[in-house]
CSV table of C-alpha atoms and ligand atoms in Angstrom, one decimal:
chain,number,residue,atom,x,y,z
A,1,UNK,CA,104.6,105.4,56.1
A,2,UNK,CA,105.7,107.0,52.7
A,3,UNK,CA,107.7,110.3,53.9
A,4,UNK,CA,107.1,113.3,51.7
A,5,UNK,CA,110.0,116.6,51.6
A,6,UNK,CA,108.7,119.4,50.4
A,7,UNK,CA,110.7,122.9,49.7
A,8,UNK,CA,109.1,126.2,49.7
A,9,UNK,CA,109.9,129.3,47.2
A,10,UNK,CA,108.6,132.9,46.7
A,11,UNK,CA,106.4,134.4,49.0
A,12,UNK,CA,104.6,134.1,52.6
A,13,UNK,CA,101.4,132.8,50.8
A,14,UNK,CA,103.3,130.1,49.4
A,15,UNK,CA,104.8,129.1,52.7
A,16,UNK,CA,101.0,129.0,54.1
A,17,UNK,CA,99.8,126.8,50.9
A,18,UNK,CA,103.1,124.7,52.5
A,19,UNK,CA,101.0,124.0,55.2
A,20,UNK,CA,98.0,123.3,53.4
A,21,UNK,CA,99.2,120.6,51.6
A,22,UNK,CA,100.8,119.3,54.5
A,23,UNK,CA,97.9,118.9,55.8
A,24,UNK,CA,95.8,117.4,53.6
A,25,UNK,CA,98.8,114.8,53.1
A,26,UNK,CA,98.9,113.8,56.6
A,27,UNK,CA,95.3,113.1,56.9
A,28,UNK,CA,96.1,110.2,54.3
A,29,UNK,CA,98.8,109.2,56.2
A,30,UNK,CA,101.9,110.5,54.6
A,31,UNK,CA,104.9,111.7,56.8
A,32,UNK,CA,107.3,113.9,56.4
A,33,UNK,CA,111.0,114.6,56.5
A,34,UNK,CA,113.7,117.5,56.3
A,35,UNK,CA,116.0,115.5,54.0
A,36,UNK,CA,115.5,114.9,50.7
A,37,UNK,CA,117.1,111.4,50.1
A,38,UNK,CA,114.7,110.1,53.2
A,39,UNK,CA,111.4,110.8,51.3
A,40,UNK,CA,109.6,108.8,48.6
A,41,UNK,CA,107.9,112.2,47.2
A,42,UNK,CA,109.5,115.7,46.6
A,43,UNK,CA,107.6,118.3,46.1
A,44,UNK,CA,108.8,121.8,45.1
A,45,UNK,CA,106.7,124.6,46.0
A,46,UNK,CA,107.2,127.5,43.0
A,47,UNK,CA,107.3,131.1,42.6
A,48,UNK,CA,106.8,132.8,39.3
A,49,UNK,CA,107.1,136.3,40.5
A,50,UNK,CA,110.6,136.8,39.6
A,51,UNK,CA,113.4,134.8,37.1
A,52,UNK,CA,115.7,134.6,39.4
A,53,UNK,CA,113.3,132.3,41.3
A,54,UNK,CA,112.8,130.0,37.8
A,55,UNK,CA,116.1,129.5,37.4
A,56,UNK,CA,116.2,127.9,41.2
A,57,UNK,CA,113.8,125.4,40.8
A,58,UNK,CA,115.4,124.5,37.7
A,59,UNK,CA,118.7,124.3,39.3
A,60,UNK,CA,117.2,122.3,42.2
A,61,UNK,CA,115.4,119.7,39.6
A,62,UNK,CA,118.3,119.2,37.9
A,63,UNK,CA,120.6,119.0,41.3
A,64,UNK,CA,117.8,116.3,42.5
A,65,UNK,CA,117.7,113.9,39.2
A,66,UNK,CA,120.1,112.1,40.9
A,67,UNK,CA,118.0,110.8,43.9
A,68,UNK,CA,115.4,109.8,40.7
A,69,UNK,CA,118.3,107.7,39.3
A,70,UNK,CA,118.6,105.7,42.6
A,71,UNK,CA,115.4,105.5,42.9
A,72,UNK,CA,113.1,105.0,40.1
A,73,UNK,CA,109.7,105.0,42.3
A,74,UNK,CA,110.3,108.4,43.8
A,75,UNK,CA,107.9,110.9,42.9
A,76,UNK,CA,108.9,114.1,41.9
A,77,UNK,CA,106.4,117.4,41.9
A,78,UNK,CA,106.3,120.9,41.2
A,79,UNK,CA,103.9,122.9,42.9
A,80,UNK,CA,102.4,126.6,42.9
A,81,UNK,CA,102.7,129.2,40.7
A,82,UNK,CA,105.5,128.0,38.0
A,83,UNK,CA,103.6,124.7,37.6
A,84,UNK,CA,100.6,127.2,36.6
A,85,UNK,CA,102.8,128.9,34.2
A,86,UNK,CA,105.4,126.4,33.0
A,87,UNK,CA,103.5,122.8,32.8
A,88,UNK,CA,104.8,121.6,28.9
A,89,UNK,CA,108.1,123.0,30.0
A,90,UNK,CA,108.2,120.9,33.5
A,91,UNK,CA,106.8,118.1,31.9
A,92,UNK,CA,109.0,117.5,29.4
A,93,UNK,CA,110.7,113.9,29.8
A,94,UNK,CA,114.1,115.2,30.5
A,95,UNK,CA,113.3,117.2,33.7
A,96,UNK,CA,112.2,113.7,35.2
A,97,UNK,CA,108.9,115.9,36.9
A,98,UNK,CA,105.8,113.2,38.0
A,99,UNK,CA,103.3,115.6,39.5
A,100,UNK,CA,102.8,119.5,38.2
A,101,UNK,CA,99.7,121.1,40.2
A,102,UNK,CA,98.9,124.6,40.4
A,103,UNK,CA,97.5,126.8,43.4
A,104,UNK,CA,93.7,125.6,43.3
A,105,UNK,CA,94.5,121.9,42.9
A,106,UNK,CA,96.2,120.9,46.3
A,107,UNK,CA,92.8,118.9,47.3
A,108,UNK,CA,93.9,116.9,44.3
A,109,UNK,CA,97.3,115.7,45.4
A,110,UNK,CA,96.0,112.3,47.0
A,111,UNK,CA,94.7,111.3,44.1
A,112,UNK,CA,97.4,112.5,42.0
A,113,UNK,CA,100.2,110.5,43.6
A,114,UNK,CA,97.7,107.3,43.7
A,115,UNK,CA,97.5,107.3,39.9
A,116,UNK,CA,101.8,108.2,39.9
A,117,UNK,CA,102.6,105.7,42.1
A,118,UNK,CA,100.0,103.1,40.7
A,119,UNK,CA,100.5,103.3,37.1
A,120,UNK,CA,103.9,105.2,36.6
A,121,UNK,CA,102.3,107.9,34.4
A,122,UNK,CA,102.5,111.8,35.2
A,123,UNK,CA,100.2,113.9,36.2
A,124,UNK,CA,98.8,117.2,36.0
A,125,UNK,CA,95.7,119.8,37.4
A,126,UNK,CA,96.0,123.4,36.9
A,127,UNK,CA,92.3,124.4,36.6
A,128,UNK,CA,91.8,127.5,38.6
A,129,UNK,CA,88.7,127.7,40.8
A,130,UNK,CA,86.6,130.4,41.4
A,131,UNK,CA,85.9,129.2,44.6
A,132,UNK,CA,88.6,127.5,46.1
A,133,UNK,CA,89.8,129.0,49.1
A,134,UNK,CA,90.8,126.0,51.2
A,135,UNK,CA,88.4,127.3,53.9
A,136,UNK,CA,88.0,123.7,55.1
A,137,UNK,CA,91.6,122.8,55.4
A,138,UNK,CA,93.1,124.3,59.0
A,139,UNK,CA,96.8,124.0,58.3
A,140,UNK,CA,98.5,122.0,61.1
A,141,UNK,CA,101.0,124.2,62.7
A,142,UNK,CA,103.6,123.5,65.7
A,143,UNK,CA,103.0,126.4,68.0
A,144,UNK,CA,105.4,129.5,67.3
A,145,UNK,CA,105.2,133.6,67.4
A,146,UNK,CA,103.6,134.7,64.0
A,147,UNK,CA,101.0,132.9,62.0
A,148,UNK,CA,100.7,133.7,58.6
A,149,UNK,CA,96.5,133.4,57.6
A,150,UNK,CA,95.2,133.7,54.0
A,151,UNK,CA,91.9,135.4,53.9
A,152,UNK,CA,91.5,135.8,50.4
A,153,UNK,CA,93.5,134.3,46.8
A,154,UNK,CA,94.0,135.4,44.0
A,155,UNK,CA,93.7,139.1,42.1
A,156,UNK,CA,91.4,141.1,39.8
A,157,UNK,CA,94.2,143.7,39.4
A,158,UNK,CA,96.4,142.9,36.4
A,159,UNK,CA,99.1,145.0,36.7
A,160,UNK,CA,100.7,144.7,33.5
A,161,UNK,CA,104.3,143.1,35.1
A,162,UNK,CA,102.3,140.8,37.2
A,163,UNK,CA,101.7,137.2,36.8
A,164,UNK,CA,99.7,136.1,39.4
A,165,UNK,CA,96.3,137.1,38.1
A,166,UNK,CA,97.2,133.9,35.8
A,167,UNK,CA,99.2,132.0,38.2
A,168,UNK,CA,96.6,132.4,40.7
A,169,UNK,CA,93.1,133.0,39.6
A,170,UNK,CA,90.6,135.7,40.0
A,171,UNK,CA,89.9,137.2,43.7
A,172,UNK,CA,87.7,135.3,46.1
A,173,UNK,CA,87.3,136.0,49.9
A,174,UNK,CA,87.1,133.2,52.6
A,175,UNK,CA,83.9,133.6,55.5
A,176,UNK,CA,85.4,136.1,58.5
A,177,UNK,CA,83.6,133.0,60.8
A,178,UNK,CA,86.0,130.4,59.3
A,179,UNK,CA,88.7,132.9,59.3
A,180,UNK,CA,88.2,133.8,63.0
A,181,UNK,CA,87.2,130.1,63.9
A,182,UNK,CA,91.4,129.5,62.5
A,183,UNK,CA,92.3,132.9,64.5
A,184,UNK,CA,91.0,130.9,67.8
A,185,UNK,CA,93.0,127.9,67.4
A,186,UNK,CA,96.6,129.7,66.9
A,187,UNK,CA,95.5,131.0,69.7
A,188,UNK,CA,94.6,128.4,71.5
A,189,UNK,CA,98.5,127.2,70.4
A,190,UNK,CA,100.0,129.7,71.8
A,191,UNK,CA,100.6,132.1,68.6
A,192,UNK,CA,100.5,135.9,69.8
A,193,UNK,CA,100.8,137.6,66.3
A,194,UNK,CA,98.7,136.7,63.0
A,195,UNK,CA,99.5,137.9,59.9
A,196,UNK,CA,96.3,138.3,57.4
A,197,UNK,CA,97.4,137.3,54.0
A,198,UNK,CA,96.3,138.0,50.1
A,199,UNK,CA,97.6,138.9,46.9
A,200,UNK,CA,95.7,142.1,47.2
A,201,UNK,CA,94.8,141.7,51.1
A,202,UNK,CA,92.7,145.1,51.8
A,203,UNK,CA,90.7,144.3,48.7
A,204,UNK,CA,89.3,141.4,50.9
A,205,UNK,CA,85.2,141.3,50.6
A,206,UNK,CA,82.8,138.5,51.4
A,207,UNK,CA,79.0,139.5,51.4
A,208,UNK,CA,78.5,142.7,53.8
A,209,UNK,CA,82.1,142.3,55.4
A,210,UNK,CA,85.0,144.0,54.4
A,211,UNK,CA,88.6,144.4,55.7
A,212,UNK,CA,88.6,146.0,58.2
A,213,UNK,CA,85.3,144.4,59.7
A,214,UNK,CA,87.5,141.7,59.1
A,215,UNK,CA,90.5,142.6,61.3
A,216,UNK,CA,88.1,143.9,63.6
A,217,UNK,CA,86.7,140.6,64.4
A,218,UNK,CA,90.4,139.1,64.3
A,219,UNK,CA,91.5,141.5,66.7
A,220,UNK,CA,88.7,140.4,69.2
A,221,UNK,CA,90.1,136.1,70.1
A,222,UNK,CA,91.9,136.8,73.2
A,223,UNK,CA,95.5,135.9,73.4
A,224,UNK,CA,95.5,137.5,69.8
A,225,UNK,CA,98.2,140.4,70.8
A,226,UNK,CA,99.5,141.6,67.3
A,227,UNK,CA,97.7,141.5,64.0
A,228,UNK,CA,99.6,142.5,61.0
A,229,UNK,CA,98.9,142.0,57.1
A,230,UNK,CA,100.5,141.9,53.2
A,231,UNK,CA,100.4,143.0,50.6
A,232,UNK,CA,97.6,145.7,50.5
A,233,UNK,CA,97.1,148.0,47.1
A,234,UNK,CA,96.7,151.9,47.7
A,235,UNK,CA,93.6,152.2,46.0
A,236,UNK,CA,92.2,150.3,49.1
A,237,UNK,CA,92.6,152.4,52.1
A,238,UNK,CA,89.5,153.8,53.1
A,239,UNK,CA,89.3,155.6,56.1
A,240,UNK,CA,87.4,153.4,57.8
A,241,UNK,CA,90.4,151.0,57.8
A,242,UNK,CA,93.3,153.8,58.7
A,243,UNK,CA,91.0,154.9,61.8
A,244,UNK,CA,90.9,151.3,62.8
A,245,UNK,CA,94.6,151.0,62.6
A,246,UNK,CA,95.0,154.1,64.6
A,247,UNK,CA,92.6,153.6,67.1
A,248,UNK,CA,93.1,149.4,67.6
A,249,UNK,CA,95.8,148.5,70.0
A,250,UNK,CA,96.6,145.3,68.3
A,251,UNK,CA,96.2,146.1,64.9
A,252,UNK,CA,100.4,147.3,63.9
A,253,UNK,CA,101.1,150.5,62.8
A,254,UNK,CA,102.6,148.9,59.9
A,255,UNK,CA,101.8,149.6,56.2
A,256,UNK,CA,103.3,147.8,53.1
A,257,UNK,CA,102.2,150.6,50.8
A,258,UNK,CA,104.0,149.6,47.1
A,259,UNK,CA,104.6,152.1,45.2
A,260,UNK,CA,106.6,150.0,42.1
A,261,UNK,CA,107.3,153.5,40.4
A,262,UNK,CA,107.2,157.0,40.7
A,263,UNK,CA,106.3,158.2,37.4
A,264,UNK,CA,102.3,158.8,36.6
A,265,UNK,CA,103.1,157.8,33.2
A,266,UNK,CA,104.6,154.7,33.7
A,267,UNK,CA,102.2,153.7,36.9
A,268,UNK,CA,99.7,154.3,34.1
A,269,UNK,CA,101.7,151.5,31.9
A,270,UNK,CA,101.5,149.6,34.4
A,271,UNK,CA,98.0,149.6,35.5
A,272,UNK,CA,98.3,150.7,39.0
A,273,UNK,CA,95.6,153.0,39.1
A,274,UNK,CA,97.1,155.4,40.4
A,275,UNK,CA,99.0,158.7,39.9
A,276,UNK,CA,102.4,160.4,41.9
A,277,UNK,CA,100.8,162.8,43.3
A,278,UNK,CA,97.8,160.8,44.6
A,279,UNK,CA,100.4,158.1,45.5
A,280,UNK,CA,102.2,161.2,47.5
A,281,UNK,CA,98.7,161.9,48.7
A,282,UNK,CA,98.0,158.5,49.9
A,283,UNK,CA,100.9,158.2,52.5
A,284,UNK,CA,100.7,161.4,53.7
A,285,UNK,CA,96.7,161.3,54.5
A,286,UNK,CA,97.6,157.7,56.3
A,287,UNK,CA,100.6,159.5,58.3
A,288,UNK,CA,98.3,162.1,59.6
A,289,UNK,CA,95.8,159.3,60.9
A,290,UNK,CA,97.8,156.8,61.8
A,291,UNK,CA,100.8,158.7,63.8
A,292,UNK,CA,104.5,157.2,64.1
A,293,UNK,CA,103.1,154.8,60.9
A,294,UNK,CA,106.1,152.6,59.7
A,295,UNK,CA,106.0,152.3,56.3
A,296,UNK,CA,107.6,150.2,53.8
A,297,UNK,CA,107.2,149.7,49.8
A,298,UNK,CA,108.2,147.4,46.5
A,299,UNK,CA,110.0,149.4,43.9
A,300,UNK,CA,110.6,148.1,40.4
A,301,UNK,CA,113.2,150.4,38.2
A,302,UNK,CA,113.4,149.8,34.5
A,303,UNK,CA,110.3,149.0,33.3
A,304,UNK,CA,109.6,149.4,29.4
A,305,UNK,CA,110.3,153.0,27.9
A,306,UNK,CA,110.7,154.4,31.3
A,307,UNK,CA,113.5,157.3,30.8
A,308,UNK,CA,116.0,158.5,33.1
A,309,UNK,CA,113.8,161.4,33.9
A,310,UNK,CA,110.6,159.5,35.3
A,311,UNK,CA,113.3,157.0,37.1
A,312,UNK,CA,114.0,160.3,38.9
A,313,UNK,CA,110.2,160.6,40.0
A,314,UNK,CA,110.7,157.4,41.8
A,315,UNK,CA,113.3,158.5,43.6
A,316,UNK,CA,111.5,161.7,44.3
A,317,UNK,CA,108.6,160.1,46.2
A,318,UNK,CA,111.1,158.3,47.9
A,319,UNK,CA,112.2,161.5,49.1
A,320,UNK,CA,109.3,162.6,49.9
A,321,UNK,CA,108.1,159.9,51.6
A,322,UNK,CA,111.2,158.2,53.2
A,323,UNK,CA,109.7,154.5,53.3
A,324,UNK,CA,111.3,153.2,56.6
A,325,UNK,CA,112.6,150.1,54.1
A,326,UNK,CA,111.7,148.8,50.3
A,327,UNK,CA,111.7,145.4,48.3
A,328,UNK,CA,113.8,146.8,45.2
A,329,UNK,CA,114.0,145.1,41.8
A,330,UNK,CA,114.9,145.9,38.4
A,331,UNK,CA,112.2,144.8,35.8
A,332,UNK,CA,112.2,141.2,34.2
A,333,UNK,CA,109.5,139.9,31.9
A,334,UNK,CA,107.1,137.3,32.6
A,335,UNK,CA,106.2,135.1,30.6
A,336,UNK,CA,101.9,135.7,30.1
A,337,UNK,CA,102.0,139.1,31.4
A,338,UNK,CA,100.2,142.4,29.5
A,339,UNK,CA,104.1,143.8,29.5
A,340,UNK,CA,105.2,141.1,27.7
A,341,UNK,CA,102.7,141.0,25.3
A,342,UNK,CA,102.1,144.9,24.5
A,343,UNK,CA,105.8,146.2,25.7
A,344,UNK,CA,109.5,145.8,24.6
A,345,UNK,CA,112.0,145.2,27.5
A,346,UNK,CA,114.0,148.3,26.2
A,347,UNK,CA,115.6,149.8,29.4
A,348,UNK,CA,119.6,148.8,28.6
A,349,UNK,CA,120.8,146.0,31.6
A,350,UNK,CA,123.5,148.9,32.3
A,351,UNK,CA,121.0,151.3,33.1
A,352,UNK,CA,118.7,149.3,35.3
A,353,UNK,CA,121.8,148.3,37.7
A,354,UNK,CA,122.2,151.9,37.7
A,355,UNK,CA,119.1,153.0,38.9
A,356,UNK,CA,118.6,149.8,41.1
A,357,UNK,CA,122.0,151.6,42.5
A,358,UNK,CA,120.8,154.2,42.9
A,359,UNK,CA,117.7,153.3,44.6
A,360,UNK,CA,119.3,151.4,47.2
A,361,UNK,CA,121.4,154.1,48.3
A,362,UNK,CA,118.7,156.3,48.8
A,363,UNK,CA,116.7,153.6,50.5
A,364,UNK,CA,119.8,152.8,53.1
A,365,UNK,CA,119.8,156.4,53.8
A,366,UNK,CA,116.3,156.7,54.9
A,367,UNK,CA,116.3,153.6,56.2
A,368,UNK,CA,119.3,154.7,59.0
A,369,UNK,CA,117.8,158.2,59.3
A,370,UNK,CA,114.5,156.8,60.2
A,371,UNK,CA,115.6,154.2,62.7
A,372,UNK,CA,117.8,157.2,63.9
A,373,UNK,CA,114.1,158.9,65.2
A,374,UNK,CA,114.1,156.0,67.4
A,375,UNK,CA,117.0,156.8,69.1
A,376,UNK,CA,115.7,157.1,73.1
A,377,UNK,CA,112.3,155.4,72.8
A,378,UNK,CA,111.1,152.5,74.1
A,379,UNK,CA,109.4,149.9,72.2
A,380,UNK,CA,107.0,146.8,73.5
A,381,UNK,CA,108.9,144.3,71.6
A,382,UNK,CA,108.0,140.6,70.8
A,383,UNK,CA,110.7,138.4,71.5
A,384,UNK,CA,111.1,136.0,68.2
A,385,UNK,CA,114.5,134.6,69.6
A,386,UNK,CA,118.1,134.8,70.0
A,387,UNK,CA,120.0,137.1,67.6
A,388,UNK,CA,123.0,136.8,65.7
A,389,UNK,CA,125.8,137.2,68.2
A,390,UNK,CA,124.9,134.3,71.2
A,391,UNK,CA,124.7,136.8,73.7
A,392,UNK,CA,122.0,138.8,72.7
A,393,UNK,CA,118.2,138.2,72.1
A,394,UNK,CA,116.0,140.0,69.4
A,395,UNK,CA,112.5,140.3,68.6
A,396,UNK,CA,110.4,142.8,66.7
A,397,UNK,CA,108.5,146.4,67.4
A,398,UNK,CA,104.8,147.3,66.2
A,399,UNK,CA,106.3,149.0,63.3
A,400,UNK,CA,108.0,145.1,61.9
A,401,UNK,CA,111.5,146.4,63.0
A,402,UNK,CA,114.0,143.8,64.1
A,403,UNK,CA,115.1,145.1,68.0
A,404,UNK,CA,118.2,143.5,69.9
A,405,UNK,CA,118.5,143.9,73.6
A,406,UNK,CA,121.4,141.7,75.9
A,407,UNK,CA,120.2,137.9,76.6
A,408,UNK,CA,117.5,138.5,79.7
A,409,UNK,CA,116.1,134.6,79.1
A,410,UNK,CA,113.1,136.4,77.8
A,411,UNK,CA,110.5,133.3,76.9
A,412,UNK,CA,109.9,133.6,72.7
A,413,UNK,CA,106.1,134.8,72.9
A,414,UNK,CA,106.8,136.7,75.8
A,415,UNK,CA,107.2,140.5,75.6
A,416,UNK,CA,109.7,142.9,76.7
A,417,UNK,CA,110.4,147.0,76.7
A,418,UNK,CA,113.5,148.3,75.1
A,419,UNK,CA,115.3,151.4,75.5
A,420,UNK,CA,116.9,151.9,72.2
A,421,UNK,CA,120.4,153.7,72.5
A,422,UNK,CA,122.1,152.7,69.1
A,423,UNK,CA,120.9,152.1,65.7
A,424,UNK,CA,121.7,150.7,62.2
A,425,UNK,CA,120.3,150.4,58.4
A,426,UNK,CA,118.0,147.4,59.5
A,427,UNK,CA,118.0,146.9,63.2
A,428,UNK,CA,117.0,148.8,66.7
A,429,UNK,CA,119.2,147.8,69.3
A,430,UNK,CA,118.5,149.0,73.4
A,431,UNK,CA,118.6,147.4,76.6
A,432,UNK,CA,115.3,146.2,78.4
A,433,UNK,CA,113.6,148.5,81.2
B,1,LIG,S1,97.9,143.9,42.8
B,1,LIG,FE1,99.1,143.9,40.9
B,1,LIG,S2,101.2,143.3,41.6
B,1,LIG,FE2,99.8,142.7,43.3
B,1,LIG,S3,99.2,140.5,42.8
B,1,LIG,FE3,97.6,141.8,41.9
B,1,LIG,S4,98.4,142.1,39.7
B,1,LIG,FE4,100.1,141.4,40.9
């Protein structure tokens, strides 16, 4: 049996399209293994959100060469969103790449590696589909806590920094009755939490259905305790949904709400459709529905032209809204983006580590001061584990925070109340009741 090692980059989509193409590799009888000099294919699964994540996969190509020198029928792949975006680059002779495929083309792979292996020439598909959402393809999962479930790929938005409208293809919706077909089997394994998945997740529409009819139906397979979902756009949010969230036991009071700047200018640059003060709006109409709401956000600083002055916006909705944590990033340019074509990368690499600074200070403090409001509650708490320090377990709240409580035994899956009596920047930590 040929073995196959395959390493994941970039987002939780990504690790689900892991899955995928595990799974459509095992039904043609490949196996797989944890090392890489075990396996007769390697495939890299890419991220083109960031450069720092380029310059990894590069760095790992290069670092694997050598297992390509020992053994010249090894088969070598990138996967995902870089082989969307890069292909002359990866194909290039020196890089020793066989197989470049991009997100819609994972059906493919069989075939792909039949014509590598057979006739020693590389390969490449990076058509995307209009339809493909791997609908028919139920990833094969080993039982566990959380389940990450794409609903819908792809996105119609094209913020101007963003490269996944080309990485990944325009928006498409999978059938709720596939989706809550694959809802019933992880639970039938044993999973107690799903976790709905899109590029632009509370967009999600297919014929009369929408989101929240969606997690409505999700929220109905028994043995289904927690349902959670990333990454939503505010300009989806209708009440409908918030009510749900509010009124639906299982459904987490959890929000990723990115904000990326604060500046109505610059969200206008980049295409986010919407202003401060609606932004400002936004989170506090959802925090007067959806009560103790834990809210989190992605924040880029530096984008083109953006002065010291709107950076302060940004830190003033921060203010305002005191996010319980944030993703924060200083601006790079993608390659194929609108800001790359239209804008010049002009904020000095002095001033975006200042602001980036600066943002993370703020975020730290309203990070600790919100976990402080916790201080004396209890929280139903879903153990994921043991922590850190041997002695203790940890798991996480309805509101995504990591909670650590002394080591009961407590089964992973099961649940558990905790008192919470000290807090930190990123963690809960109480004893059980
Ligand atoms: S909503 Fe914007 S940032 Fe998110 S995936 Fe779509 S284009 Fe990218």
């Amino acid at each position: 049996m040929k073995k196959v090692f395959i390493e994941t980059y970039g987002c939780q989509m990504n690790e689900y399209d892991t899955e995928i193409v595990k799974t459509i590799l095992q039904k043609q009888g490949y196996g797989f293994t944890d090392v890489p000099d075990d396996a007769q294919v390697i495939f890299l699964n890419t991220c083109s959100v960031r450069e720092n994540a380029h310059k990894k996969v590069h760095n790992r190509l290069a670092a694997l060469k050598h297992l390509k020198r020992k053994n010249n029928d090894l088969v070598m792949g990138v996967l995902g969103c870089m082989a969307q975006n890069l292909r002359k680059e990866l194909l290039d002779e020196k890089v020793g790449v066989d197989i470049v495929a991009g997100p819609d083309a994972y059906k493919k792979l069989p075939e792909m590696l039949a014509k590598v292996e057979g006739t020693g020439e590389k390969d490449f598909y990076l058509t995307l589909s209009e339809f493909e959402t791997y609908s028919d393809v139920f990833p094969t999962r080993e039982g566990g806590v959380n389940a990450w479930l794409a609903v819908m790929r792809g996105c119609d938005n094209f913020c101007t920094f963003c490269v996944v409208p080309y990485t990944r293809g325009r928006e498409r919706s999978r059938d709720p009755l596939n989706i809550v077909e694959e809802v019933k089997k992880l639970a039938d394994k044993g999973f107690k939490q799903i976790t709905l998945l899109g590029q632009n997740v509370n967009s999600y529409q297919y014929e009369k259905y929408d989101f929240a009819d969606l997690i409505e139906m999700s929220a109905k397979v028994d043995g289904i305790e927690r349902i959670r979902f990333t990454s939503p756009h505010p300009k989806d949010f209708p009440e409908k949904l918030l009510y749900l969230m509010a009124e639906n036991e299982k459904v987490c009071k959890q929000i990723h709400l990115p904000l990326q700047a604060g500046n109505s200018r610059v969200l206008d640059m980049m295409n986010r459709t919407y202003t401060k003060e609606e932004f400002l709006k936004l989170a506090g109409h959802i925090r007067t529905i959806v009560l103790d709401i834990a809210l989190s956000t992605d924040i880029i600083v530096g984008f083109p032209t953006e002065t010291e002055e709107e950076f302060q916006d940004t830190l003033d909705v921060m203010k305002q809204v005191k996010f319980d944590s944030a993703f924060t990033f200083k601006y790079s340019e993608r390659k194929q983006t609108i800001a790359s074509r239209k804008f010049l990368d002009d904020v000095p690499e002095e001033e975006k580590a200042s602001r980036i600074t600066r943002t993370i200070e703020l975020q730290r403090k309203h990070s600790l001061e919100q976990n402080q409001k916790h201080l004396g509650e209890t929280f139903r708490v879903l153990v994921e584990g043991k922590s850190k320090k041997h002695d203790q377990q940890m798991g996480r709240n309805d509101g995504n925070k990591v909670v650590v409580f002394p080591n009961i035994g407590a089964e992973v899956g099961s649940f558990v109340d905790v008192k919470i009596n000290t807090v930190s920047t990123n963690t809960l930590i109480g004893n059980t009741e």
